């Protein structure tokens, strides 16, 4: 089993249990490096396990059906794994202030469904960095936070 | 969002189906956690789970070299139209999230000719080493240009009249698929929030 195949398994498990339909908070202690960086273009960067747990807890309190999944094969070389994904959720929960573009009042009922590409770096079996580009134009227009001019 | 943008977004999603990442990683474990109703599928370009553990190092190095030349000659500051005949497959697909998809050498030449007529100083460059596996190469990039030229109507979000003087500078990630030393497919995600905001085509509500 090559290092790349190991890293893909780690990222596959992470995406399923962190980003998938059923959130398993224990996956953070299992697979995130203690000082992991999580940075997606829609959100402010997060650093460390506690901050990353707070991010996902708040995201799912606002979007209880949040779920993302793979859209194509993972691509791996060396420490890097690249994932392409699609997903979203319905804003039926708490007010949400973690989009850089603006805040949503509670239970707006708006739905987002968008794609993205993420590059993760895995060292010693732990994810040290997850940097993703969201299709923010799609998500933010759907959420009513931005509009085309 | 205008009709063209909606259509583009739909086209972008129609080929996609959600799959479990463990399956994508080749683990063969179908935990079935992904899916909401009606959300299951396989990307149009997706291949069977990769079973091979052996690396195609020579192929990957050669493919990276091709992509490096392509990024320089097609996307770099020194645009060289002949790069298309050199490195693009005859029916190459070029698809970025800001634009409608293009297919074939002539369509791709028209895309870049128009883009540079509107943004004469257009230039993009790599921001991190290329990542390659088998026939795929992933590039991360940054760049942009100043809209000092022709009117431009090739953004899905809306048209620009001539010479607005607006500048865009944004990043993105692109996945390219190669075959026999040529680029078959180039699918990129632009940081459209940044670019369209700078161009005045996207506004906060």
PDB file of C-alpha atoms in Angstrom, chain A residues 1-2 4-5 7-17 19-22 41-42 66-78 80-88 100-102 110 113-120 129 131-149, chain B residues 1-2 5 9 12-13 16-29 31 33-36 38-39 41-53 55 60 64 97-98 129-133 136-138 140 156-158 171-173 175 185 189-193 196-197 200-205:
ATOM      1  CA  UNK A   1       0.000   0.000   0.000  1.00  0.00           C
ATOM      2  CA  UNK A   2       1.597   3.239  -1.069  1.00  0.00           C
ATOM      3  CA  UNK A   4      -0.725   7.949  -1.440  1.00  0.00           C
ATOM      4  CA  UNK A   5      -3.266   5.152  -1.034  1.00  0.00           C
ATOM      5  CA  UNK A   7      -3.531   9.210   2.518  1.00  0.00           C
ATOM      6  CA  UNK A   8      -6.566   8.768   0.281  1.00  0.00           C
ATOM      7  CA  UNK A   9      -8.138   6.432   2.820  1.00  0.00           C
ATOM      8  CA  UNK A  10      -7.579   9.004   5.554  1.00  0.00           C
ATOM      9  CA  UNK A  11      -9.104  11.778   3.461  1.00  0.00           C
ATOM     10  CA  UNK A  12     -11.983   9.526   2.413  1.00  0.00           C
ATOM     11  CA  UNK A  13     -12.827   8.806   6.033  1.00  0.00           C
ATOM     12  CA  UNK A  14     -12.467  12.475   6.939  1.00  0.00           C
ATOM     13  CA  UNK A  15     -14.814  13.613   4.202  1.00  0.00           C
ATOM     14  CA  UNK A  16     -17.397  11.001   5.127  1.00  0.00           C
ATOM     15  CA  UNK A  17     -17.373  11.660   8.852  1.00  0.00           C
ATOM     16  CA  UNK A  19     -18.414  16.565   5.763  1.00  0.00           C
ATOM     17  CA  UNK A  20     -20.858  13.723   5.090  1.00  0.00           C
ATOM     18  CA  UNK A  21     -24.510  13.449   6.046  1.00  0.00           C
ATOM     19  CA  UNK A  22     -23.693  12.110   9.521  1.00  0.00           C
ATOM     20  CA  UNK A  41     -13.112  30.405   0.563  1.00  0.00           C
ATOM     21  CA  UNK A  42     -16.625  30.996   1.952  1.00  0.00           C
ATOM     22  CA  UNK A  66     -25.618  19.547   5.665  1.00  0.00           C
ATOM     23  CA  UNK A  67     -23.919  16.896   3.515  1.00  0.00           C
ATOM     24  CA  UNK A  68     -21.092  16.937   1.008  1.00  0.00           C
ATOM     25  CA  UNK A  69     -19.794  14.038  -1.029  1.00  0.00           C
ATOM     26  CA  UNK A  70     -17.246  13.178  -3.662  1.00  0.00           C
ATOM     27  CA  UNK A  71     -17.840  14.064  -7.285  1.00  0.00           C
ATOM     28  CA  UNK A  72     -14.781  12.377  -8.789  1.00  0.00           C
ATOM     29  CA  UNK A  73     -11.861  10.190  -7.820  1.00  0.00           C
ATOM     30  CA  UNK A  74      -9.416  11.537  -5.282  1.00  0.00           C
ATOM     31  CA  UNK A  75      -6.041  12.521  -6.731  1.00  0.00           C
ATOM     32  CA  UNK A  76      -2.930  11.976  -4.617  1.00  0.00           C
ATOM     33  CA  UNK A  77       0.764  12.663  -4.905  1.00  0.00           C
ATOM     34  CA  UNK A  78       3.198  12.732  -2.007  1.00  0.00           C
ATOM     35  CA  UNK A  80      -1.195  15.934  -1.115  1.00  0.00           C
ATOM     36  CA  UNK A  81      -4.707  14.665  -1.759  1.00  0.00           C
ATOM     37  CA  UNK A  82      -7.133  16.569  -3.973  1.00  0.00           C
ATOM     38  CA  UNK A  83     -10.893  16.080  -3.647  1.00  0.00           C
ATOM     39  CA  UNK A  84     -13.693  17.355  -5.863  1.00  0.00           C
ATOM     40  CA  UNK A  85     -17.071  17.436  -4.198  1.00  0.00           C
ATOM     41  CA  UNK A  86     -20.672  18.577  -4.333  1.00  0.00           C
ATOM     42  CA  UNK A  87     -23.228  19.156  -1.628  1.00  0.00           C
ATOM     43  CA  UNK A  88     -24.950  21.652   0.583  1.00  0.00           C
ATOM     44  CA  UNK A 100     -17.548  35.995   4.910  1.00  0.00           C
ATOM     45  CA  UNK A 101     -20.139  37.485   2.553  1.00  0.00           C
ATOM     46  CA  UNK A 102     -22.707  38.197   5.265  1.00  0.00           C
ATOM     47  CA  UNK A 110     -32.807  28.860   1.829  1.00  0.00           C
ATOM     48  CA  UNK A 113     -26.011  23.198  -3.363  1.00  0.00           C
ATOM     49  CA  UNK A 114     -22.617  23.827  -4.836  1.00  0.00           C
ATOM     50  CA  UNK A 115     -19.331  22.256  -5.860  1.00  0.00           C
ATOM     51  CA  UNK A 116     -15.751  22.766  -4.831  1.00  0.00           C
ATOM     52  CA  UNK A 117     -12.205  21.489  -4.952  1.00  0.00           C
ATOM     53  CA  UNK A 118     -10.057  20.881  -1.886  1.00  0.00           C
ATOM     54  CA  UNK A 119      -6.348  20.228  -1.449  1.00  0.00           C
ATOM     55  CA  UNK A 120      -5.379  18.440   1.771  1.00  0.00           C
ATOM     56  CA  UNK A 129      -3.982  21.356   6.142  1.00  0.00           C
ATOM     57  CA  UNK A 131      -7.592  24.330   1.807  1.00  0.00           C
ATOM     58  CA  UNK A 132     -10.691  24.469  -0.338  1.00  0.00           C
ATOM     59  CA  UNK A 133     -12.213  26.621  -3.010  1.00  0.00           C
ATOM     60  CA  UNK A 134     -15.997  26.757  -2.855  1.00  0.00           C
ATOM     61  CA  UNK A 135     -18.132  27.722  -5.837  1.00  0.00           C
ATOM     62  CA  UNK A 136     -19.145  30.696  -3.736  1.00  0.00           C
ATOM     63  CA  UNK A 137     -21.020  32.433  -6.540  1.00  0.00           C
ATOM     64  CA  UNK A 138     -23.532  29.583  -6.662  1.00  0.00           C
ATOM     65  CA  UNK A 139     -23.811  29.208  -2.872  1.00  0.00           C
ATOM     66  CA  UNK A 140     -24.095  32.896  -2.013  1.00  0.00           C
ATOM     67  CA  UNK A 141     -26.648  33.666  -4.731  1.00  0.00           C
ATOM     68  CA  UNK A 142     -28.755  30.712  -3.578  1.00  0.00           C
ATOM     69  CA  UNK A 143     -28.553  31.971   0.010  1.00  0.00           C
ATOM     70  CA  UNK A 144     -29.535  35.472  -1.062  1.00  0.00           C
ATOM     71  CA  UNK A 145     -26.283  36.952   0.278  1.00  0.00           C
ATOM     72  CA  UNK A 146     -25.126  38.141  -3.144  1.00  0.00           C
ATOM     73  CA  UNK A 147     -26.761  38.949  -6.452  1.00  0.00           C
ATOM     74  CA  UNK A 148     -25.524  39.416  -9.975  1.00  0.00           C
ATOM     75  CA  UNK A 149     -25.426  43.090 -10.908  1.00  0.00           C
TER      76      UNK A 149
ATOM     77  CA  UNK B   1     -28.415  35.023 -11.456  1.00  0.00           C
ATOM     78  CA  UNK B   2     -29.159  35.314 -15.127  1.00  0.00           C
ATOM     79  CA  UNK B   5     -25.541  31.439 -15.304  1.00  0.00           C
ATOM     80  CA  UNK B   9     -24.584  25.857 -13.037  1.00  0.00           C
ATOM     81  CA  UNK B  12     -21.963  21.796 -14.191  1.00  0.00           C
ATOM     82  CA  UNK B  13     -23.987  19.611 -11.854  1.00  0.00           C
ATOM     83  CA  UNK B  16     -22.162  14.822 -11.169  1.00  0.00           C
ATOM     84  CA  UNK B  17     -23.338  12.272  -8.803  1.00  0.00           C
ATOM     85  CA  UNK B  18     -22.360  12.109  -5.215  1.00  0.00           C
ATOM     86  CA  UNK B  19     -20.215   9.233  -4.245  1.00  0.00           C
ATOM     87  CA  UNK B  20     -18.802   8.060  -1.053  1.00  0.00           C
ATOM     88  CA  UNK B  21     -15.251   9.247  -0.566  1.00  0.00           C
ATOM     89  CA  UNK B  22     -14.131   5.894   0.726  1.00  0.00           C
ATOM     90  CA  UNK B  23     -15.243   4.398  -2.549  1.00  0.00           C
ATOM     91  CA  UNK B  24     -13.436   7.143  -4.388  1.00  0.00           C
ATOM     92  CA  UNK B  25     -10.343   6.308  -2.399  1.00  0.00           C
ATOM     93  CA  UNK B  26     -10.588   2.768  -3.630  1.00  0.00           C
ATOM     94  CA  UNK B  27     -11.408   1.308  -0.239  1.00  0.00           C
ATOM     95  CA  UNK B  28     -14.459  -0.408  -1.617  1.00  0.00           C
ATOM     96  CA  UNK B  29     -16.445   0.378   1.507  1.00  0.00           C
ATOM     97  CA  UNK B  31     -21.035   3.234   3.939  1.00  0.00           C
ATOM     98  CA  UNK B  33     -23.476   8.209   4.253  1.00  0.00           C
ATOM     99  CA  UNK B  34     -23.603  10.599   1.399  1.00  0.00           C
ATOM    100  CA  UNK B  35     -26.759  11.006   0.199  1.00  0.00           C
ATOM    101  CA  UNK B  36     -29.832  12.907   0.487  1.00  0.00           C
ATOM    102  CA  UNK B  38     -31.799  12.153  -5.453  1.00  0.00           C
ATOM    103  CA  UNK B  39     -28.211  12.955  -4.832  1.00  0.00           C
ATOM    104  CA  UNK B  41     -24.187   9.673  -9.028  1.00  0.00           C
ATOM    105  CA  UNK B  42     -20.869   9.497 -10.659  1.00  0.00           C
ATOM    106  CA  UNK B  43     -19.018  12.287 -12.366  1.00  0.00           C
ATOM    107  CA  UNK B  44     -19.098  12.091 -16.118  1.00  0.00           C
ATOM    108  CA  UNK B  45     -15.340  11.841 -16.083  1.00  0.00           C
ATOM    109  CA  UNK B  46     -15.099   9.531 -13.101  1.00  0.00           C
ATOM    110  CA  UNK B  47     -13.301   6.266 -13.588  1.00  0.00           C
ATOM    111  CA  UNK B  48     -13.565   3.042 -11.638  1.00  0.00           C
ATOM    112  CA  UNK B  49     -11.996   3.111  -8.202  1.00  0.00           C
ATOM    113  CA  UNK B  50      -8.271   3.204  -8.601  1.00  0.00           C
ATOM    114  CA  UNK B  51      -6.861  -0.113  -7.593  1.00  0.00           C
ATOM    115  CA  UNK B  52      -3.342   0.231  -8.745  1.00  0.00           C
ATOM    116  CA  UNK B  53      -0.852   1.148  -6.105  1.00  0.00           C
ATOM    117  CA  UNK B  55       2.886   4.965  -9.505  1.00  0.00           C
ATOM    118  CA  UNK B  60       3.144  11.931 -14.304  1.00  0.00           C
ATOM    119  CA  UNK B  64       3.311  17.902 -15.543  1.00  0.00           C
ATOM    120  CA  UNK B  97     -16.777  28.206 -13.521  1.00  0.00           C
ATOM    121  CA  UNK B  98     -16.828  31.847 -14.655  1.00  0.00           C
ATOM    122  CA  UNK B 129       3.739  22.705  -7.305  1.00  0.00           C
ATOM    123  CA  UNK B 130       1.562  20.689  -9.672  1.00  0.00           C
ATOM    124  CA  UNK B 131       0.015  17.510  -8.236  1.00  0.00           C
ATOM    125  CA  UNK B 132      -0.206  14.544 -10.603  1.00  0.00           C
ATOM    126  CA  UNK B 133      -1.602  11.058 -10.502  1.00  0.00           C
ATOM    127  CA  UNK B 136      -4.601  13.810 -14.047  1.00  0.00           C
ATOM    128  CA  UNK B 137      -2.716  16.978 -13.125  1.00  0.00           C
ATOM    129  CA  UNK B 138      -3.934  19.549 -10.593  1.00  0.00           C
ATOM    130  CA  UNK B 140      -3.329  25.989  -8.265  1.00  0.00           C
ATOM    131  CA  UNK B 156     -21.864  33.794 -17.095  1.00  0.00           C
ATOM    132  CA  UNK B 157     -22.681  36.441 -14.489  1.00  0.00           C
ATOM    133  CA  UNK B 158     -23.141  39.236 -17.015  1.00  0.00           C
ATOM    134  CA  UNK B 171      -7.150  32.398  -7.562  1.00  0.00           C
ATOM    135  CA  UNK B 172      -8.394  29.022  -8.662  1.00  0.00           C
ATOM    136  CA  UNK B 173      -7.804  25.298  -8.899  1.00  0.00           C
ATOM    137  CA  UNK B 175      -7.822  19.633 -12.870  1.00  0.00           C
ATOM    138  CA  UNK B 185      -9.954  18.133 -20.482  1.00  0.00           C
ATOM    139  CA  UNK B 189     -12.946  26.397 -10.401  1.00  0.00           C
ATOM    140  CA  UNK B 190     -12.431  30.165 -10.301  1.00  0.00           C
ATOM    141  CA  UNK B 191     -12.755  32.213  -7.138  1.00  0.00           C
ATOM    142  CA  UNK B 192     -15.689  33.904  -8.808  1.00  0.00           C
ATOM    143  CA  UNK B 193     -16.775  35.772  -5.679  1.00  0.00           C
ATOM    144  CA  UNK B 196     -16.978  39.173 -10.106  1.00  0.00           C
ATOM    145  CA  UNK B 197     -16.979  41.427  -7.043  1.00  0.00           C
ATOM    146  CA  UNK B 200     -18.807  44.917 -10.350  1.00  0.00           C
ATOM    147  CA  UNK B 201     -20.792  41.941 -11.660  1.00  0.00           C
ATOM    148  CA  UNK B 202     -21.636  40.502  -8.241  1.00  0.00           C
ATOM    149  CA  UNK B 203     -22.844  42.533  -5.281  1.00  0.00           C
ATOM    150  CA  UNK B 204     -23.779  41.907  -1.684  1.00  0.00           C
ATOM    151  CA  UNK B 205     -27.508  42.092  -1.109  1.00  0.00           C
TER     152      UNK B 205
END
